[in-house]
PDB file of C-alpha atoms in Angstrom:
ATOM      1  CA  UNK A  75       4.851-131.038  -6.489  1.00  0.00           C
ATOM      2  CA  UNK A  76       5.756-129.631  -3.115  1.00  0.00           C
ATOM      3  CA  UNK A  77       7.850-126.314  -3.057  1.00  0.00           C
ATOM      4  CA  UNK A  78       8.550-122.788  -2.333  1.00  0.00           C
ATOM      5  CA  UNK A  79       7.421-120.197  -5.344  1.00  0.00           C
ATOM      6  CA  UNK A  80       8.645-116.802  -5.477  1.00  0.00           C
ATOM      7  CA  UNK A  81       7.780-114.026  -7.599  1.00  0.00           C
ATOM      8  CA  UNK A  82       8.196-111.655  -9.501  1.00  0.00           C
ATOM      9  CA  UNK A  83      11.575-113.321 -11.025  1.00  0.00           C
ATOM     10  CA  UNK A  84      12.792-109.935 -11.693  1.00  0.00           C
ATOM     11  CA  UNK A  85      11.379-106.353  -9.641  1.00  0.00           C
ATOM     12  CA  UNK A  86      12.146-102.694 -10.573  1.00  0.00           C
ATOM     13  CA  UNK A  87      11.826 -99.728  -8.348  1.00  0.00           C
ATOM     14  CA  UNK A  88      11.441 -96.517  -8.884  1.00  0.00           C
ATOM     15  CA  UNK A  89      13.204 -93.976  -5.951  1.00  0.00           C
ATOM     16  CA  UNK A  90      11.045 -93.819  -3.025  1.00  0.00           C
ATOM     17  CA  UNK A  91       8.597 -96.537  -4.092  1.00  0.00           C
ATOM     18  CA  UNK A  92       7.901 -99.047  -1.563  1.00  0.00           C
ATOM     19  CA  UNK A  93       7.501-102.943  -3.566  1.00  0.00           C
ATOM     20  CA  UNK A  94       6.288-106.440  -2.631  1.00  0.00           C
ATOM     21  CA  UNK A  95       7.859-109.439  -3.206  1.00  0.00           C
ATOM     22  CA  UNK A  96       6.083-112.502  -3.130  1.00  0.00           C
ATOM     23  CA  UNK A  97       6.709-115.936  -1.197  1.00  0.00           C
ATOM     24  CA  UNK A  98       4.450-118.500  -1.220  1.00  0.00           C
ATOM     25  CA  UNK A  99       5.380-122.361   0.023  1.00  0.00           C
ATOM     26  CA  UNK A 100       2.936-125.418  -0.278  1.00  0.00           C
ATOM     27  CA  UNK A 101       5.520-127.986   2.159  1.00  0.00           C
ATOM     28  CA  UNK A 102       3.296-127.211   5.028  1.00  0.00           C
ATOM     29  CA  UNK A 103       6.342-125.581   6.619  1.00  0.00           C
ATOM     30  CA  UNK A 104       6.243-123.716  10.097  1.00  0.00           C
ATOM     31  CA  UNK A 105       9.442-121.422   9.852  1.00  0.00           C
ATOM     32  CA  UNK A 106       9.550-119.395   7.047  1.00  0.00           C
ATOM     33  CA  UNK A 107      12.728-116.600   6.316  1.00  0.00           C
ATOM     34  CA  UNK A 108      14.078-113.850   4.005  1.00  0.00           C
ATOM     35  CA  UNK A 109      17.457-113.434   3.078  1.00  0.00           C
ATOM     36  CA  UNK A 110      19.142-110.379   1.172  1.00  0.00           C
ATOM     37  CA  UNK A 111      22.330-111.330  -0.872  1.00  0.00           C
ATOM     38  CA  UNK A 112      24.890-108.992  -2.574  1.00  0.00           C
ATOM     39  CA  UNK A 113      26.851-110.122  -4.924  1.00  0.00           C
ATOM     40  CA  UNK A 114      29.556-112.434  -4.408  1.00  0.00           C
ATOM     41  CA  UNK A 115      28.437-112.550  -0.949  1.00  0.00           C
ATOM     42  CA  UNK A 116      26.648-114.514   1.714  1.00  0.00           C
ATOM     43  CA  UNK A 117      23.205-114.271   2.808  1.00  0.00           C
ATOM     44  CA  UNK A 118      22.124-112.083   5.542  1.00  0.00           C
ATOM     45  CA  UNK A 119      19.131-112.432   7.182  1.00  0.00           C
ATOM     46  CA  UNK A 120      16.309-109.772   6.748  1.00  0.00           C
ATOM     47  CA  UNK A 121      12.785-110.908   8.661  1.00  0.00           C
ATOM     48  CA  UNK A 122      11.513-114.485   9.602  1.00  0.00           C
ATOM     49  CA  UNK A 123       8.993-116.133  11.271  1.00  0.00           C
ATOM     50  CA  UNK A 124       8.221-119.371  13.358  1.00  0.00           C
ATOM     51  CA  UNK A 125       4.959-119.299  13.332  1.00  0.00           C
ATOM     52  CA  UNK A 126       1.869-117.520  11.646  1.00  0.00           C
ATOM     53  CA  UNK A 127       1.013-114.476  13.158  1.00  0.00           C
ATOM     54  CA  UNK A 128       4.528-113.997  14.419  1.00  0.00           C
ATOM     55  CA  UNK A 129       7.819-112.839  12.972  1.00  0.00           C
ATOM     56  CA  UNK A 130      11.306-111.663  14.206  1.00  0.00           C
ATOM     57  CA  UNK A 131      13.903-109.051  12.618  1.00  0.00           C
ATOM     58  CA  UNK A 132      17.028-110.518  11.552  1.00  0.00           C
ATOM     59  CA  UNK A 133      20.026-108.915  11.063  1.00  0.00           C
ATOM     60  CA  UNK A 134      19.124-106.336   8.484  1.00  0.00           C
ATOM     61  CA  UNK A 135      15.575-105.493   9.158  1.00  0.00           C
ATOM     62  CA  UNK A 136      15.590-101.517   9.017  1.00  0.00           C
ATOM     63  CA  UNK A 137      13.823-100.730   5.652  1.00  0.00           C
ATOM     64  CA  UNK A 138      12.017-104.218   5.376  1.00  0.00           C
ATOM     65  CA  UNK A 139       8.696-104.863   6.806  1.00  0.00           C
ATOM     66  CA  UNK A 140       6.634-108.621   6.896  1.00  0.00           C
ATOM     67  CA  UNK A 141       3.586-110.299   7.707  1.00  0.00           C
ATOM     68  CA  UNK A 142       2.957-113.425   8.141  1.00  0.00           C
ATOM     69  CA  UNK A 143      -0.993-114.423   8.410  1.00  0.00           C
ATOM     70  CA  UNK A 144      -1.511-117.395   6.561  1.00  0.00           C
ATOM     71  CA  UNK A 145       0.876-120.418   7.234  1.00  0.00           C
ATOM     72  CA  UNK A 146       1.792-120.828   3.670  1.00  0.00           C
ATOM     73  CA  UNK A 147       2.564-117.309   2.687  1.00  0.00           C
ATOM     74  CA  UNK A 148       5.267-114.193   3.736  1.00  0.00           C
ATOM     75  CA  UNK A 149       5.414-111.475   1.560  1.00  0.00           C
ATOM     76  CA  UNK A 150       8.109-109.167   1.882  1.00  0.00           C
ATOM     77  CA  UNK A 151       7.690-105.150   1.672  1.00  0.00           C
ATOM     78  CA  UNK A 152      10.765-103.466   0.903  1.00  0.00           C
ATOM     79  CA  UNK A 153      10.289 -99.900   1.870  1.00  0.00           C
ATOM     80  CA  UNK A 154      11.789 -96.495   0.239  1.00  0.00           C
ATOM     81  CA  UNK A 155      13.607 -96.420   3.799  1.00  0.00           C
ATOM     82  CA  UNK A 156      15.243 -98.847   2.282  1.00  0.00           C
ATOM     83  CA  UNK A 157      18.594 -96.665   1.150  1.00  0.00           C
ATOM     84  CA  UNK A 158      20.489 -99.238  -0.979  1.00  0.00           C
ATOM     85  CA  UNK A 159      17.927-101.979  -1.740  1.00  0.00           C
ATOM     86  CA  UNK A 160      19.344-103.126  -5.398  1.00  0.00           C
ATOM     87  CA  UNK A 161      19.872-107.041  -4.233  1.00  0.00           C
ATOM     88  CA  UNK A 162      19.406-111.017  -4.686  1.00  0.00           C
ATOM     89  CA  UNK A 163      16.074-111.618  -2.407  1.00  0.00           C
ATOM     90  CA  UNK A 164      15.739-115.327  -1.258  1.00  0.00           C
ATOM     91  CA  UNK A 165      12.802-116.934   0.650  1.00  0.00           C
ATOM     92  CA  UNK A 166      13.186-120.247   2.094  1.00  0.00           C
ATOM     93  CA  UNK A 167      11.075-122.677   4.610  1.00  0.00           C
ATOM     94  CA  UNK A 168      11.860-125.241   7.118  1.00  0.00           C
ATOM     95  CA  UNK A 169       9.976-127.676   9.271  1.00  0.00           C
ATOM     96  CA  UNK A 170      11.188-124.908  12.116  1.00  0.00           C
ATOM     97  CA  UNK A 171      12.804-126.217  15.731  1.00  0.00           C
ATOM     98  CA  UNK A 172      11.245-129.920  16.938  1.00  0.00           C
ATOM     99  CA  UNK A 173      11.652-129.513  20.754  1.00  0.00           C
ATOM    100  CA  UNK A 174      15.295-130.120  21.918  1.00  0.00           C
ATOM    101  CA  UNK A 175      16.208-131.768  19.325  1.00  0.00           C
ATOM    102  CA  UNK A 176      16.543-128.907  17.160  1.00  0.00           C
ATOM    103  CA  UNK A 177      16.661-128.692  12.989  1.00  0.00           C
ATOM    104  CA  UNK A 178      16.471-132.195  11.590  1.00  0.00           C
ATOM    105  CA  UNK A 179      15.878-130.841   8.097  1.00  0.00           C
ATOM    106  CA  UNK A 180      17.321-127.989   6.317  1.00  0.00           C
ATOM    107  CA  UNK A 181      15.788-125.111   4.503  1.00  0.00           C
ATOM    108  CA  UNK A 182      14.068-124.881   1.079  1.00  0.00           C
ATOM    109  CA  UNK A 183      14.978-121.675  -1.037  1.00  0.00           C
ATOM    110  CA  UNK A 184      12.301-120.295  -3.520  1.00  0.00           C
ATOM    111  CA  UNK A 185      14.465-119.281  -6.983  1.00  0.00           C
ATOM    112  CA  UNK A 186      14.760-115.408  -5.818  1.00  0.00           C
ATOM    113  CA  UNK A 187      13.333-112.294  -6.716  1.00  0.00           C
ATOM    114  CA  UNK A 188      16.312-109.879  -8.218  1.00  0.00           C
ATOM    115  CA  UNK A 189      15.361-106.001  -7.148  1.00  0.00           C
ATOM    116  CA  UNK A 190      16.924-103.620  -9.012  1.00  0.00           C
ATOM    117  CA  UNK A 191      16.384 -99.459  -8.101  1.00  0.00           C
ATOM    118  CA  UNK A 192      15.903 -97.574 -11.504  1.00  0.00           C
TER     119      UNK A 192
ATOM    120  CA  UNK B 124      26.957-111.075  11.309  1.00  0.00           C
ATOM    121  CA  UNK B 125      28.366-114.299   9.735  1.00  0.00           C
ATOM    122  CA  UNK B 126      29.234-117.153  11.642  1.00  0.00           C
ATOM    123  CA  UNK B 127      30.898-119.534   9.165  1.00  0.00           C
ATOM    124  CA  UNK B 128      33.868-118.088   7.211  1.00  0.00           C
ATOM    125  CA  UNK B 129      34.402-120.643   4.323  1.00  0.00           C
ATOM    126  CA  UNK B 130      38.172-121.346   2.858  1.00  0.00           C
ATOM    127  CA  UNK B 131      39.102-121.256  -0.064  1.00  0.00           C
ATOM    128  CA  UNK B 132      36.865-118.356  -1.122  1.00  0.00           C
ATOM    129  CA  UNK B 133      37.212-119.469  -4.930  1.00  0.00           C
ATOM    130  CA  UNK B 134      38.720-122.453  -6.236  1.00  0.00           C
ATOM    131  CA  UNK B 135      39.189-124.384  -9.653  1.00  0.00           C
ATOM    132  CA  UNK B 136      40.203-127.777 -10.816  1.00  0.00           C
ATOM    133  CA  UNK B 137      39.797-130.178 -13.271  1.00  0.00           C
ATOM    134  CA  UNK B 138      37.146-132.551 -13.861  1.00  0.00           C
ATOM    135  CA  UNK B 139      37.642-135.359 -12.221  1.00  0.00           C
ATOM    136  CA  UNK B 140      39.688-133.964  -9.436  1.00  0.00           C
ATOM    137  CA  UNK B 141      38.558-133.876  -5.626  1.00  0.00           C
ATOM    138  CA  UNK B 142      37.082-130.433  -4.566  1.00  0.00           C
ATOM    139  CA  UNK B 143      37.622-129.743  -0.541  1.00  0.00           C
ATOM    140  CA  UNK B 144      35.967-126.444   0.893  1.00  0.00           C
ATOM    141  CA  UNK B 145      36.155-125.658   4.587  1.00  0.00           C
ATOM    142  CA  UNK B 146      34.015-123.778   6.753  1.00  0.00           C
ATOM    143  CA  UNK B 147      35.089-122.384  10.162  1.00  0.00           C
ATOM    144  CA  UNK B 148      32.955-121.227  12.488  1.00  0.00           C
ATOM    145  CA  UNK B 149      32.733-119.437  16.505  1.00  0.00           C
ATOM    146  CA  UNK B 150      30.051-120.553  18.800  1.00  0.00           C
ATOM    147  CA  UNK B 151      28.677-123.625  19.746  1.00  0.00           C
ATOM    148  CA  UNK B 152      26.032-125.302  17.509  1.00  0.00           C
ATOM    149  CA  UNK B 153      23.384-127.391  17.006  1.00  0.00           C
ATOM    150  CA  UNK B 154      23.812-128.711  13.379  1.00  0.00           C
ATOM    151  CA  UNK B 155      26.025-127.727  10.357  1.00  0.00           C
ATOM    152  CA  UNK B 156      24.661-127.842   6.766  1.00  0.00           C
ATOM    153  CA  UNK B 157      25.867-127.754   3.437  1.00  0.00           C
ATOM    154  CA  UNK B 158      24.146-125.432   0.635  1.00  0.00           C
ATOM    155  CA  UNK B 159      24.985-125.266  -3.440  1.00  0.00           C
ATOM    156  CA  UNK B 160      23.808-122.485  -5.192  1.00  0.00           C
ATOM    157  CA  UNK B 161      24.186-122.339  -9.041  1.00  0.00           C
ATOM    158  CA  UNK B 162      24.862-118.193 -10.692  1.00  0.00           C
ATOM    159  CA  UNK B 163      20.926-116.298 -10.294  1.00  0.00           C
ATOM    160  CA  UNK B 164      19.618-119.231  -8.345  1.00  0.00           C
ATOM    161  CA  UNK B 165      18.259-119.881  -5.130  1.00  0.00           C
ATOM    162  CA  UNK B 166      20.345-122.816  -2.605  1.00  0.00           C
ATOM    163  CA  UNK B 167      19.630-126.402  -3.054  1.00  0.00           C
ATOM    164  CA  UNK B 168      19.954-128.022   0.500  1.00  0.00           C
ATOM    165  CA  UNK B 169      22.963-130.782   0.734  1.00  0.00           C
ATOM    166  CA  UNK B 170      23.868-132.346   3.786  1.00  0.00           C
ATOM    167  CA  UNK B 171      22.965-132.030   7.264  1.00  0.00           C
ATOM    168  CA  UNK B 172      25.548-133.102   9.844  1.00  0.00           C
ATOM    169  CA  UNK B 173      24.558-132.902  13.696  1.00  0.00           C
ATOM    170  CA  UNK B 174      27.028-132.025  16.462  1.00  0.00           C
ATOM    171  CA  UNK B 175      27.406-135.403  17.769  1.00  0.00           C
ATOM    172  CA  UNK B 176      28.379-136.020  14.225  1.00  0.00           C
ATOM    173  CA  UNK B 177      32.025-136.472  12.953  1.00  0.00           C
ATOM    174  CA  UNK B 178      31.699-137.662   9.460  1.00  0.00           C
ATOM    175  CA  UNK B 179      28.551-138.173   6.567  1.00  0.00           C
ATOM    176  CA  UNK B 180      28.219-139.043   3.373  1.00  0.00           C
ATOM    177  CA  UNK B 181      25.968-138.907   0.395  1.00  0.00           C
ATOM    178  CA  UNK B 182      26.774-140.320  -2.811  1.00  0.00           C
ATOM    179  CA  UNK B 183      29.907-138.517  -3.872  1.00  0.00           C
ATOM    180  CA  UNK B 184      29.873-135.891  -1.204  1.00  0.00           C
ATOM    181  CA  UNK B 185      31.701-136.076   2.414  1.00  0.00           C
ATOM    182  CA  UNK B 186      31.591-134.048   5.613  1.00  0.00           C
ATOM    183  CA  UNK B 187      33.352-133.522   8.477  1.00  0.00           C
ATOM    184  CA  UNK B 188      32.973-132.107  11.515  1.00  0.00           C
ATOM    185  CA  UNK B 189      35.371-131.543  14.320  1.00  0.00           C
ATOM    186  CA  UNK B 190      33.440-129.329  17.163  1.00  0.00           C
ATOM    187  CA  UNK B 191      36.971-128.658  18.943  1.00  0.00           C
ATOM    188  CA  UNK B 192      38.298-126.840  16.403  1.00  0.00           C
ATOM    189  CA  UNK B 193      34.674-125.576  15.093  1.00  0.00           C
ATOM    190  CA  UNK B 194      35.423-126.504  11.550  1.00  0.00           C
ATOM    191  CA  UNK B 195      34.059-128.545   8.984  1.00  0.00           C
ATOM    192  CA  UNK B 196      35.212-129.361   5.282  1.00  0.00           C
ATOM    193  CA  UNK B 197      32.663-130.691   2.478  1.00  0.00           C
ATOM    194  CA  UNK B 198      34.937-133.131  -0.053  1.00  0.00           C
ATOM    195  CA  UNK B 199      33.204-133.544  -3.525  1.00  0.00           C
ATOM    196  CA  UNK B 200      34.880-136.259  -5.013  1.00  0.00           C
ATOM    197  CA  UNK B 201      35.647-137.052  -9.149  1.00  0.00           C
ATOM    198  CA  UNK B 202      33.893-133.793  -9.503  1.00  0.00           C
ATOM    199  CA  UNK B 203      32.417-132.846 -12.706  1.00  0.00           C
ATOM    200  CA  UNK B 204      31.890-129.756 -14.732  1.00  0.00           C
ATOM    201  CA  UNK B 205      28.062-129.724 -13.393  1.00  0.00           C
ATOM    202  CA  UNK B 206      29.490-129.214  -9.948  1.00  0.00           C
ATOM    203  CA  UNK B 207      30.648-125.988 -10.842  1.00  0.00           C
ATOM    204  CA  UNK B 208      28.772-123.273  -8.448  1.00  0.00           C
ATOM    205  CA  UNK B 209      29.378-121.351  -5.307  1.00  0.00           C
ATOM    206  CA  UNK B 210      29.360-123.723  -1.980  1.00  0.00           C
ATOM    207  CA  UNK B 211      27.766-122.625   1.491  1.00  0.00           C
ATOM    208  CA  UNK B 212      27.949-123.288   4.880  1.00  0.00           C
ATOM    209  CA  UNK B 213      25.091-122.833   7.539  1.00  0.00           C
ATOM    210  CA  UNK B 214      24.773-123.138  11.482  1.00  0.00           C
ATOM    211  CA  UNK B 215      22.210-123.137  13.544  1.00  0.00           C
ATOM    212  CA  UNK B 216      24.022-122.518  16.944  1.00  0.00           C
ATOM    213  CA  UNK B 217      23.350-124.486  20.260  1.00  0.00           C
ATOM    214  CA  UNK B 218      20.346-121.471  21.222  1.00  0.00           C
ATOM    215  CA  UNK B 219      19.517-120.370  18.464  1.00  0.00           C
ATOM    216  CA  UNK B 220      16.449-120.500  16.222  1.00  0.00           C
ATOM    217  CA  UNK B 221      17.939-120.143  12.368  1.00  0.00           C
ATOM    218  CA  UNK B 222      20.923-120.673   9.982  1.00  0.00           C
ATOM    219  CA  UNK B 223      23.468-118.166   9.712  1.00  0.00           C
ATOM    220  CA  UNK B 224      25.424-118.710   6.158  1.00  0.00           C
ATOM    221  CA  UNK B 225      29.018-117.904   5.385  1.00  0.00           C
ATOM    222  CA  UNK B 226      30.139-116.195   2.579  1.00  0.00           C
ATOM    223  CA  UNK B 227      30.580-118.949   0.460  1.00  0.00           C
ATOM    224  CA  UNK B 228      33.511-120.767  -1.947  1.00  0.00           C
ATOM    225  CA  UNK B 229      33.025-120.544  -5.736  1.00  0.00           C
ATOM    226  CA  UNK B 230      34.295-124.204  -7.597  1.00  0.00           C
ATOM    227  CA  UNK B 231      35.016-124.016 -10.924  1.00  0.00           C
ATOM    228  CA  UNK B 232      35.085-127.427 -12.384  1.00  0.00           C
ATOM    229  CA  UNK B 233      36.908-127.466 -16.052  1.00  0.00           C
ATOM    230  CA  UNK B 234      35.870-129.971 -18.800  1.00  0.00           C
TER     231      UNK B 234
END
């Protein structure tokens, strides 16, 4: 079955540690994102990326860093520069922009990765 | 920042009721979607209504949009207790190139 794995399910982090959270899709998706949510809040938008090879900050990129180098995967590094990084992670995919015409499909969201500073 | 602002921010009824959530928004946009997320899990995908759109449905779900007074309401109808989660609202704006989400409305659906 197609979908959108992340991992680990839960993450613990030590102060100053930097950790990796894992995103992996097998839809043959372009676009690719991360989102950060608090609780009882939205989502706010950490890194993402079009295309392999490339990647943009979002809204709340300072103490995150990406990669992007195979189509299928986009890890997420969440540095110790990262002051307050106890949070809901989400990864999701999407068939990215077609021309002019824009989104015809919306995202998929891995399960989440729940980070938690010890 | 977030885009859509969703109204009410919690709200509970009884099975069987109607659920309506609204979603207000600030630029112009491309699309408008629709995103359920159960407690601890990530959002399931709903609906997808374009801006040359005014109404959609699918199965017991309905959406409106009215681009004049950048709003949009998602109406779950004879909910059930299984609907019970916390409701989003995306756009992807006329220039942009991804969703921004609102905060979201919490339904509580009692048996």
């Amino acid at each position: 079955d197609g979908g959108i794995t992340q991992s680990p399910k839960y993450l613990f982090r030590k102060e100053g540690q930097n950790v990796t959270l894992s995103c992996e899709q097998n839809l043959n998706h372009d676009a690719m994102y991360w989102y950060r949510q608090d609780p009882g809040q939205g989502l706010r938008l950490i890194y993402y990326s079009q295309i392999v090879n490339d990647f943009q900050k979002g809204d709340i990129a300072e103490g995150y860093s990406v990669s992007r180098e195979k189509k299928e995967s986009f890890p997420l590094t969440v540095t110790s520069a990262q002051k307050n990084p106890t949070a809901f992670y989400l990864c999701a995919s999407s068939m990215g922009l077609l021309g002019t015409g824009g989104m015809v499909s919306g995202y998929t969201f891995g399960s989440g990765t729940r980070l938690t500073v010890v | 920042s977030q885009q859509g602002e969703e109204d009410p921010q919690a709200l509970s009824i009884q099975e069987g009721e109607n659920a309506t959530m609204n979603c207000s928004y600030k630029t112009s946009i491309n699309n408008l979607q629709w995103y359920r997320q159960n407690s601890g899990r990530g959002l399931v995908h709903l609906i997808l209504i374009r801006s040359n759109e005014r109404e959609k449905h699918s199965g017991r779900l309905r959406v409106t949009l009215d681009t004049s007074k950048k709003s949009s309401s998602l109406l779950i109808t004879a909910s059930r207790a299984a609907d019970t989660a916390s409701y989003f609202c995306a756009t992807l704006e006329t220039s942009g190139s991804r969703l921004t989400f609102g905060e979201g409305t919490q339904l509580t659906v009692n048996p």
